[in-house]
Amino acid sequence: GNKAVNFTGNIEPRYIPRGDADVVVAMFGTNDCVISDVQAFREQLVQIGRIIEAKGSQLVLRTPPLVKPGAAQRAVALPAFAGAVREAAAELGVILIDHEKHLGELRQKSQEGWEAGMNDDVHPNAAGQYWMFRELAYGLDLVKGQSMVSLEYM
């Protein structure tokens, strides 16, 4: 999987083809938390945000989703990395989609329900990806009435 440090090291080749993007959505942390220092990670996110802002695009940051306890090091480290995403979003003044918070609320309501959205200890399955997509759609105010992502549709 990708990491923020890989993105900052390759920003121009990756970003130039999409240099006219109005919105750039980024989610880092799940892989960063096993190889990176949380403060360095936060600084990398701010650097990414400044580069995207300089290109005239709007950044949307997403916290990484929760992982199961079986993910060992990730399960312990990930909350701090999600916090770093929140801090970077606040510093940059960008939209934040807080998957860690929202999926944590779901897990508190129903551990079984939350686990139904996981493919393994780390990766969301199709249902988990749908939940995250829905959070993104709502967070960007893209849901219109009876759309397939609205709560009324289900």
PDB file of C-alpha atoms in Angstrom:
ATOM      1  CA  GLY A   1       0.000   0.000   0.000  1.00  0.00           C
ATOM      2  CA  ASN A   2       0.948   3.592  -0.455  1.00  0.00           C
ATOM      3  CA  LYS A   3       2.241   5.931   2.234  1.00  0.00           C
ATOM      4  CA  ALA A   4       2.359   9.709   2.615  1.00  0.00           C
ATOM      5  CA  VAL A   5       6.144   9.680   2.315  1.00  0.00           C
ATOM      6  CA  ASN A   6       5.864   7.938  -1.085  1.00  0.00           C
ATOM      7  CA  PHE A   7       3.413  10.573  -2.242  1.00  0.00           C
ATOM      8  CA  THR A   8       5.558  13.523  -1.139  1.00  0.00           C
ATOM      9  CA  GLY A   9       8.588  11.958  -2.811  1.00  0.00           C
ATOM     10  CA  ASN A  10       6.721  11.585  -6.119  1.00  0.00           C
ATOM     11  CA  ILE A  11       4.283  14.478  -6.054  1.00  0.00           C
ATOM     12  CA  GLU A  12       5.059  15.951  -9.453  1.00  0.00           C
ATOM     13  CA  PRO A  13       4.855  12.785 -11.597  1.00  0.00           C
ATOM     14  CA  ARG A  14       1.684  11.693  -9.817  1.00  0.00           C
ATOM     15  CA  TYR A  15      -0.017  15.057  -9.672  1.00  0.00           C
ATOM     16  CA  ILE A  16       0.792  16.684 -13.010  1.00  0.00           C
ATOM     17  CA  PRO A  17      -1.622  14.513 -15.036  1.00  0.00           C
ATOM     18  CA  ARG A  18      -4.337  15.659 -12.648  1.00  0.00           C
ATOM     19  CA  GLY A  19      -2.937  19.161 -12.274  1.00  0.00           C
ATOM     20  CA  ASP A  20      -6.253  20.725 -13.160  1.00  0.00           C
ATOM     21  CA  ALA A  21      -8.201  18.772 -10.531  1.00  0.00           C
ATOM     22  CA  ASP A  22     -10.701  20.831  -8.569  1.00  0.00           C
ATOM     23  CA  VAL A  23     -10.661  18.362  -5.680  1.00  0.00           C
ATOM     24  CA  VAL A  24      -8.031  15.896  -4.473  1.00  0.00           C
ATOM     25  CA  VAL A  25      -9.184  13.286  -1.941  1.00  0.00           C
ATOM     26  CA  ALA A  26      -6.410  11.648   0.099  1.00  0.00           C
ATOM     27  CA  MET A  27      -6.403   8.974   2.773  1.00  0.00           C
ATOM     28  CA  PHE A  28      -3.128   7.974   4.370  1.00  0.00           C
ATOM     29  CA  GLY A  29      -2.197   6.406   7.698  1.00  0.00           C
ATOM     30  CA  THR A  30      -2.956   2.692   7.599  1.00  0.00           C
ATOM     31  CA  ASN A  31       0.425   1.838   6.090  1.00  0.00           C
ATOM     32  CA  ASP A  32       2.263   4.867   7.459  1.00  0.00           C
ATOM     33  CA  CYS A  33       1.615   3.837  11.045  1.00  0.00           C
ATOM     34  CA  VAL A  34       3.888   0.778  10.771  1.00  0.00           C
ATOM     35  CA  ILE A  35       6.899   2.610   9.313  1.00  0.00           C
ATOM     36  CA  SER A  36       6.648   6.284  10.205  1.00  0.00           C
ATOM     37  CA  ASP A  37       6.818   8.595  13.175  1.00  0.00           C
ATOM     38  CA  VAL A  38       3.433  10.238  13.805  1.00  0.00           C
ATOM     39  CA  GLN A  39       4.882  13.773  13.815  1.00  0.00           C
ATOM     40  CA  ALA A  40       6.743  13.179  10.533  1.00  0.00           C
ATOM     41  CA  PHE A  41       3.512  11.789   9.085  1.00  0.00           C
ATOM     42  CA  ARG A  42       1.585  14.885  10.136  1.00  0.00           C
ATOM     43  CA  GLU A  43       4.233  17.117   8.546  1.00  0.00           C
ATOM     44  CA  GLN A  44       4.042  15.074   5.324  1.00  0.00           C
ATOM     45  CA  LEU A  45       0.271  15.601   5.200  1.00  0.00           C
ATOM     46  CA  VAL A  46       0.716  19.347   5.639  1.00  0.00           C
ATOM     47  CA  GLN A  47       3.334  19.320   2.870  1.00  0.00           C
ATOM     48  CA  ILE A  48       0.931  17.423   0.591  1.00  0.00           C
ATOM     49  CA  GLY A  49      -1.790  19.936   1.416  1.00  0.00           C
ATOM     50  CA  ARG A  50       0.418  22.927   0.651  1.00  0.00           C
ATOM     51  CA  ILE A  51       1.475  21.457  -2.708  1.00  0.00           C
ATOM     52  CA  ILE A  52      -2.135  20.698  -3.669  1.00  0.00           C
ATOM     53  CA  GLU A  53      -3.247  24.151  -2.555  1.00  0.00           C
ATOM     54  CA  ALA A  54      -0.459  25.759  -4.630  1.00  0.00           C
ATOM     55  CA  LYS A  55      -1.806  23.892  -7.673  1.00  0.00           C
ATOM     56  CA  GLY A  56      -5.207  25.497  -7.098  1.00  0.00           C
ATOM     57  CA  SER A  57      -6.968  22.338  -5.951  1.00  0.00           C
ATOM     58  CA  GLN A  58      -9.039  21.677  -2.823  1.00  0.00           C
ATOM     59  CA  LEU A  59      -7.759  18.872  -0.610  1.00  0.00           C
ATOM     60  CA  VAL A  60     -10.123  16.571   1.264  1.00  0.00           C
ATOM     61  CA  LEU A  61      -8.397  14.504   3.955  1.00  0.00           C
ATOM     62  CA  ARG A  62      -9.833  11.220   5.216  1.00  0.00           C
ATOM     63  CA  THR A  63      -8.726   9.501   8.404  1.00  0.00           C
ATOM     64  CA  PRO A  64      -7.822   5.853   7.993  1.00  0.00           C
ATOM     65  CA  PRO A  65     -10.559   3.424   9.009  1.00  0.00           C
ATOM     66  CA  LEU A  66     -10.331   1.330  12.147  1.00  0.00           C
ATOM     67  CA  VAL A  67      -8.542  -2.003  12.071  1.00  0.00           C
ATOM     68  CA  LYS A  68      -9.185  -5.134  14.121  1.00  0.00           C
ATOM     69  CA  PRO A  69      -7.042  -5.926  17.181  1.00  0.00           C
ATOM     70  CA  GLY A  70      -5.446  -8.751  15.186  1.00  0.00           C
ATOM     71  CA  ALA A  71      -3.680  -6.078  13.132  1.00  0.00           C
ATOM     72  CA  ALA A  72      -1.275  -5.811  16.096  1.00  0.00           C
ATOM     73  CA  GLN A  73       1.027  -2.802  15.581  1.00  0.00           C
ATOM     74  CA  ARG A  74      -1.506  -1.010  13.363  1.00  0.00           C
ATOM     75  CA  ALA A  75      -4.282  -1.432  15.938  1.00  0.00           C
ATOM     76  CA  VAL A  76      -2.129   0.263  18.572  1.00  0.00           C
ATOM     77  CA  ALA A  77      -0.620   3.005  16.384  1.00  0.00           C
ATOM     78  CA  LEU A  78      -3.535   3.950  14.132  1.00  0.00           C
ATOM     79  CA  PRO A  79      -5.495   6.180  16.558  1.00  0.00           C
ATOM     80  CA  ALA A  80      -2.528   8.569  16.846  1.00  0.00           C
ATOM     81  CA  PHE A  81      -2.184   8.664  13.062  1.00  0.00           C
ATOM     82  CA  ALA A  82      -5.901   9.400  12.666  1.00  0.00           C
ATOM     83  CA  GLY A  83      -5.349  12.225  15.154  1.00  0.00           C
ATOM     84  CA  ALA A  84      -2.498  13.522  13.002  1.00  0.00           C
ATOM     85  CA  VAL A  85      -4.833  13.599   9.989  1.00  0.00           C
ATOM     86  CA  ARG A  86      -7.337  15.632  12.035  1.00  0.00           C
ATOM     87  CA  GLU A  87      -4.598  18.056  13.112  1.00  0.00           C
ATOM     88  CA  ALA A  88      -3.287  18.447   9.552  1.00  0.00           C
ATOM     89  CA  ALA A  89      -6.813  19.072   8.229  1.00  0.00           C
ATOM     90  CA  ALA A  90      -7.378  21.737  10.892  1.00  0.00           C
ATOM     91  CA  GLU A  91      -4.039  23.414  10.161  1.00  0.00           C
ATOM     92  CA  LEU A  92      -4.693  23.402   6.423  1.00  0.00           C
ATOM     93  CA  GLY A  93      -8.349  24.411   6.774  1.00  0.00           C
ATOM     94  CA  VAL A  94      -9.519  21.550   4.549  1.00  0.00           C
ATOM     95  CA  ILE A  95     -12.512  19.231   4.664  1.00  0.00           C
ATOM     96  CA  LEU A  96     -12.045  16.226   6.948  1.00  0.00           C
ATOM     97  CA  ILE A  97     -13.881  12.929   6.542  1.00  0.00           C
ATOM     98  CA  ASP A  98     -13.363  11.155   9.868  1.00  0.00           C
ATOM     99  CA  HIS A  99     -13.741   7.448   9.126  1.00  0.00           C
ATOM    100  CA  GLU A 100     -11.993   6.455  12.338  1.00  0.00           C
ATOM    101  CA  LYS A 101     -14.536   8.382  14.417  1.00  0.00           C
ATOM    102  CA  HIS A 102     -17.625   7.281  12.485  1.00  0.00           C
ATOM    103  CA  LEU A 103     -16.639   3.625  12.221  1.00  0.00           C
ATOM    104  CA  GLY A 104     -15.691   3.734  15.912  1.00  0.00           C
ATOM    105  CA  GLU A 105     -19.238   4.863  16.685  1.00  0.00           C
ATOM    106  CA  LEU A 106     -20.584   1.995  14.599  1.00  0.00           C
ATOM    107  CA  ARG A 107     -18.300  -0.449  16.415  1.00  0.00           C
ATOM    108  CA  GLN A 108     -19.529   0.840  19.798  1.00  0.00           C
ATOM    109  CA  LYS A 109     -23.132   0.266  18.726  1.00  0.00           C
ATOM    110  CA  SER A 110     -22.491  -3.150  17.197  1.00  0.00           C
ATOM    111  CA  GLN A 111     -19.148  -4.933  17.128  1.00  0.00           C
ATOM    112  CA  GLU A 112     -20.709  -7.583  14.906  1.00  0.00           C
ATOM    113  CA  GLY A 113     -22.116  -4.965  12.552  1.00  0.00           C
ATOM    114  CA  TRP A 114     -18.732  -3.247  12.247  1.00  0.00           C
ATOM    115  CA  GLU A 115     -16.928  -6.549  11.680  1.00  0.00           C
ATOM    116  CA  ALA A 116     -19.390  -7.309   8.859  1.00  0.00           C
ATOM    117  CA  GLY A 117     -17.707  -4.449   6.995  1.00  0.00           C
ATOM    118  CA  MET A 118     -14.204  -5.901   7.273  1.00  0.00           C
ATOM    119  CA  ASN A 119     -12.521  -8.236   4.797  1.00  0.00           C
ATOM    120  CA  ASP A 120      -9.653  -9.056   7.166  1.00  0.00           C
ATOM    121  CA  ASP A 121      -7.950  -7.397  10.138  1.00  0.00           C
ATOM    122  CA  VAL A 122      -6.973  -4.314   8.103  1.00  0.00           C
ATOM    123  CA  HIS A 123      -9.055  -3.974   4.942  1.00  0.00           C
ATOM    124  CA  PRO A 124     -12.719  -3.025   4.643  1.00  0.00           C
ATOM    125  CA  ASN A 125     -14.769  -5.274   2.369  1.00  0.00           C
ATOM    126  CA  ALA A 126     -17.343  -4.006  -0.150  1.00  0.00           C
ATOM    127  CA  ALA A 127     -19.754  -3.054   2.652  1.00  0.00           C
ATOM    128  CA  GLY A 128     -17.022  -1.214   4.562  1.00  0.00           C
ATOM    129  CA  GLN A 129     -15.935   0.605   1.398  1.00  0.00           C
ATOM    130  CA  TYR A 130     -19.564   1.577   0.799  1.00  0.00           C
ATOM    131  CA  TRP A 131     -19.836   2.992   4.336  1.00  0.00           C
ATOM    132  CA  MET A 132     -16.713   5.068   3.737  1.00  0.00           C
ATOM    133  CA  PHE A 133     -17.961   6.218   0.325  1.00  0.00           C
ATOM    134  CA  ARG A 134     -21.234   7.254   1.904  1.00  0.00           C
ATOM    135  CA  GLU A 135     -19.410   9.259   4.582  1.00  0.00           C
ATOM    136  CA  LEU A 136     -17.421  10.968   1.833  1.00  0.00           C
ATOM    137  CA  ALA A 137     -20.564  11.736  -0.208  1.00  0.00           C
ATOM    138  CA  TYR A 138     -22.326  13.187   2.841  1.00  0.00           C
ATOM    139  CA  GLY A 139     -19.208  15.066   3.934  1.00  0.00           C
ATOM    140  CA  LEU A 140     -18.990  16.737   0.533  1.00  0.00           C
ATOM    141  CA  ASP A 141     -22.740  17.442   0.529  1.00  0.00           C
ATOM    142  CA  LEU A 142     -23.273  15.368  -2.609  1.00  0.00           C
ATOM    143  CA  VAL A 143     -26.304  13.381  -1.442  1.00  0.00           C
ATOM    144  CA  LYS A 144     -29.558  14.454  -3.042  1.00  0.00           C
ATOM    145  CA  GLY A 145     -32.876  13.303  -1.546  1.00  0.00           C
ATOM    146  CA  GLN A 146     -33.701   9.743  -2.548  1.00  0.00           C
ATOM    147  CA  SER A 147     -30.301   8.924  -4.026  1.00  0.00           C
ATOM    148  CA  MET A 148     -28.879   5.444  -3.564  1.00  0.00           C
ATOM    149  CA  VAL A 149     -26.521   6.709  -0.870  1.00  0.00           C
ATOM    150  CA  SER A 150     -29.149   8.480   1.189  1.00  0.00           C
ATOM    151  CA  LEU A 151     -30.342   6.879   4.381  1.00  0.00           C
ATOM    152  CA  GLU A 152     -33.923   7.130   3.104  1.00  0.00           C
ATOM    153  CA  TYR A 153     -33.099   4.785   0.227  1.00  0.00           C
ATOM    154  CA  MET A 154     -32.131   1.876   2.453  1.00  0.00           C
TER     155      MET A 154
END
